[in-house]
Short mmCIF file of C-alpha atoms in Angstrom, two decimals:
data_model
loop_
_atom_site.label_atom_id
_atom_site.label_comp_id
_atom_site.label_asym_id
_atom_site.label_seq_id
_atom_site.Cartn_x
_atom_site.Cartn_y
_atom_site.Cartn_z
CA MET A 1 13.61 6.17 -19.14
CA ILE A 2 16.71 5.37 -17.40
CA ILE A 3 15.65 7.60 -14.37
CA ALA A 4 12.21 5.90 -13.90
CA ILE A 5 13.96 2.47 -14.01
CA GLU A 6 16.72 3.19 -11.73
CA LYS A 7 14.29 5.12 -9.08
CA ASN A 8 12.07 1.98 -9.18
CA LEU A 9 15.11 -0.56 -8.49
CA GLN A 10 16.50 1.79 -5.78
CA LYS A 11 13.02 1.11 -4.04
CA GLY A 12 14.29 -2.53 -3.96
CA VAL A 13 17.58 -1.40 -2.52
CA GLN A 14 15.98 0.80 0.03
CA LEU A 15 13.82 -2.22 1.09
CA LEU A 16 16.81 -4.69 1.33
CA ASN A 17 18.83 -2.15 3.54
CA SER A 18 16.02 -2.27 6.18
CA ILE A 19 15.43 -6.14 6.54
CA SER A 20 17.38 -8.84 7.96
CA ASP A 21 18.63 -12.03 5.86
CA GLU A 22 15.94 -14.01 7.92
CA THR A 23 13.21 -11.81 6.63
CA TYR A 24 14.48 -11.58 3.15
CA ALA A 25 14.80 -15.45 2.86
CA ASP A 26 11.55 -16.19 4.65
CA ALA A 27 9.53 -18.50 2.22
CA SER A 28 7.02 -19.62 4.78
CA LEU A 29 3.93 -17.39 3.56
CA GLY A 30 1.38 -19.07 1.05
CA PRO A 31 0.05 -19.51 -1.33
CA TYR A 32 3.43 -19.41 -3.38
CA TYR A 33 5.87 -19.76 -0.43
CA ALA A 34 8.42 -17.44 -2.48
CA SER A 35 10.65 -15.09 -0.40
CA ILE A 36 11.24 -11.55 -0.82
CA GLY A 37 14.84 -12.87 -1.86
CA CYS A 38 13.13 -15.02 -4.58
CA HIS A 39 11.19 -12.13 -6.16
CA VAL A 40 14.41 -9.84 -6.05
CA ARG A 41 16.52 -12.46 -7.78
CA HIS A 42 13.79 -13.24 -10.41
CA ILE A 43 13.33 -9.20 -10.99
CA LEU A 44 16.97 -8.79 -11.53
CA ASP A 45 17.42 -11.89 -13.63
CA VAL A 46 14.97 -10.40 -16.25
CA TYR A 47 17.19 -7.41 -16.45
CA SER A 48 20.27 -9.47 -16.75
CA CYS A 49 18.91 -11.35 -19.60
CA ILE A 50 18.55 -8.22 -21.35
CA LEU A 51 21.99 -6.87 -20.68
CA ASN A 52 23.68 -10.25 -21.41
CA GLY A 53 21.72 -10.46 -24.75
CA PHE A 54 21.81 -7.08 -25.76
CA ALA A 55 25.24 -7.21 -27.52
CA SER A 56 24.09 -10.00 -30.03
CA LYS A 57 20.74 -8.40 -30.28
CA LYS A 58 19.09 -11.69 -29.05
CA ILE A 59 17.69 -11.54 -25.64
CA ASP A 60 16.38 -14.76 -24.13
CA LEU A 61 14.38 -14.35 -21.10
CA THR A 62 14.36 -18.27 -20.56
CA THR A 63 18.28 -17.96 -19.81
CA ARG A 64 18.05 -16.57 -16.31
CA GLU A 65 20.96 -16.93 -13.95
CA ARG A 66 18.97 -18.35 -11.06
CA ASN A 67 21.63 -17.74 -8.40
CA ILE A 68 19.99 -19.07 -5.24
CA GLU A 69 22.35 -17.34 -3.01
CA VAL A 70 20.99 -14.00 -4.12
CA GLU A 71 17.63 -15.15 -2.54
CA LEU A 72 19.21 -15.80 0.87
CA GLN A 73 21.38 -12.82 1.46
CA ALA A 74 20.09 -9.35 1.41
CA SER A 75 23.53 -7.91 0.73
CA LEU A 76 23.91 -10.04 -2.32
CA GLY A 77 20.48 -8.65 -3.57
CA ILE A 78 21.73 -5.28 -2.93
CA ASP A 79 24.99 -5.96 -4.92
CA TYR A 80 22.87 -7.39 -7.62
CA PHE A 81 20.39 -4.30 -7.71
CA ASN A 82 23.47 -2.08 -7.96
CA SER A 83 25.31 -4.04 -10.73
CA VAL A 84 21.99 -3.94 -12.83
CA ILE A 85 21.60 -0.31 -12.33
CA ASP A 86 25.03 0.54 -13.36
CA GLN A 87 25.03 -1.78 -16.29
CA LEU A 88 21.62 -0.19 -17.43
CA LYS A 89 23.01 3.67 -16.99
CA ASN A 90 25.98 2.34 -19.36
CA LEU A 91 23.55 0.53 -21.85
CA LEU A 92 21.26 3.55 -22.16
CA ASN A 93 24.05 6.30 -22.25
CA ASN A 94 25.58 4.30 -25.26
CA ASN A 95 22.49 3.17 -27.20
CA ASP A 96 19.50 4.11 -28.98
CA LEU A 97 15.98 3.06 -27.42
CA SER A 98 14.68 2.53 -30.82
CA GLU A 99 17.16 -0.38 -31.62
CA LEU A 100 15.56 -3.38 -32.76
CA LEU A 101 16.18 -7.07 -30.88
CA GLU A 102 14.87 -10.26 -31.00
CA VAL A 103 13.22 -11.38 -27.66
CA THR A 104 12.64 -14.88 -26.75
CA ASP A 105 10.36 -16.03 -23.90
CA ASP A 106 8.51 -19.45 -23.16
CA LEU A 107 4.76 -18.29 -23.10
CA GLY A 108 3.67 -21.53 -21.75
CA LEU A 109 3.67 -23.82 -24.73
CA GLY A 110 7.22 -23.34 -25.62
CA ASN A 111 9.72 -20.48 -26.78
CA GLU A 112 8.36 -17.73 -29.04
CA THR A 113 10.52 -14.92 -30.48
CA ALA A 114 9.31 -11.29 -31.46
CA ILE A 115 11.00 -8.16 -32.28
CA TYR A 116 11.04 -5.49 -29.53
CA THR A 117 12.97 -2.22 -29.34
CA LEU A 118 15.37 -1.68 -26.51
CA GLY A 119 12.88 0.81 -25.12
CA SER A 120 9.87 -1.57 -25.20
CA ILE A 121 11.91 -4.59 -23.54
CA LEU A 122 12.93 -1.97 -20.73
CA MET A 123 9.45 -0.90 -20.34
CA GLN A 124 8.42 -4.59 -19.98
CA ALA A 125 11.09 -5.13 -17.36
CA GLN A 126 10.01 -2.04 -15.42
CA SER A 127 6.31 -3.11 -15.59
CA HIS A 128 7.42 -6.65 -14.34
CA THR A 129 9.47 -5.08 -11.54
CA THR A 130 6.51 -3.19 -10.21
CA HIS A 131 4.26 -6.56 -10.61
CA HIS A 132 6.81 -8.32 -8.34
CA TYR A 133 7.01 -5.46 -5.98
CA ALA A 134 3.31 -5.77 -5.44
CA SER A 135 3.69 -9.45 -4.53
CA ILE A 136 6.61 -8.36 -2.18
CA GLY A 137 4.25 -5.79 -0.78
CA TYR A 138 1.81 -8.57 0.16
CA LEU A 139 4.70 -10.43 1.87
CA ILE A 140 5.85 -7.37 3.63
CA TYR A 141 2.28 -6.77 5.00
CA GLN A 142 2.11 -10.51 6.06
CA LEU A 143 5.42 -10.25 7.78
CA LYS A 144 4.13 -6.94 9.71
CA ILE A 145 7.11 -4.75 8.33
CA ALA A 146 6.65 -1.38 6.79
CA LEU A 147 6.77 -0.69 3.11
CA PRO A 148 9.83 1.00 1.99
CA ALA A 149 7.95 3.67 0.03
CA LYS A 150 4.38 4.45 -0.07
CA ASP A 151 4.17 3.76 -3.76
CA PHE A 152 6.06 0.51 -3.54
CA GLY A 153 4.34 -2.07 -5.82
CA PHE A 154 1.89 0.55 -7.50
CA ASN A 155 2.01 1.14 -11.18
CA PRO A 156 2.13 4.78 -11.81
CA SER A 157 -0.94 4.48 -14.17
CA THR A 158 -3.18 2.87 -11.27
CA GLU A 159 -5.98 5.06 -10.18
CA LYS A 160 -5.34 6.39 -6.82
CA LYS A 161 -8.09 5.97 -4.33
CA THR A 162 -9.15 9.18 -2.52
CA LYS A 163 -10.70 9.36 0.78
CA ASP A 164 -14.01 11.27 0.76
#
């Protein structure tokens, strides 16, 4: 599992290494006016919630760091990616994916808590990352820059369209 997650997170590092801070922080595109940096910060905040809550076995996805500086400087985004990757490697090398955790999130009507395994919350975070990469892909397209990888933002289970 860590190999797939790390490979996916490295796509973000690759993107950030190829764009300027101005492009990274550009929040001028509708309909949401969220920058690439905003999406990156949000993706990594979810992983940070997992990493910060793991020791207590209580992960609260509503307690995100929301460090606005990470949204403005690509180098800080890269540092955040690398920190999360390193912490995930350590977590997965030393723990069982079937370990049970309480996971809390706000589903729109207040906080709800459910029992997850470490593996299931990491799978959710991986899917969440890909979902936000798709949004970033839309921004990249509008900004007329190249995707960092042909599969950036595509879920592996998505049917591949073939040309006839």
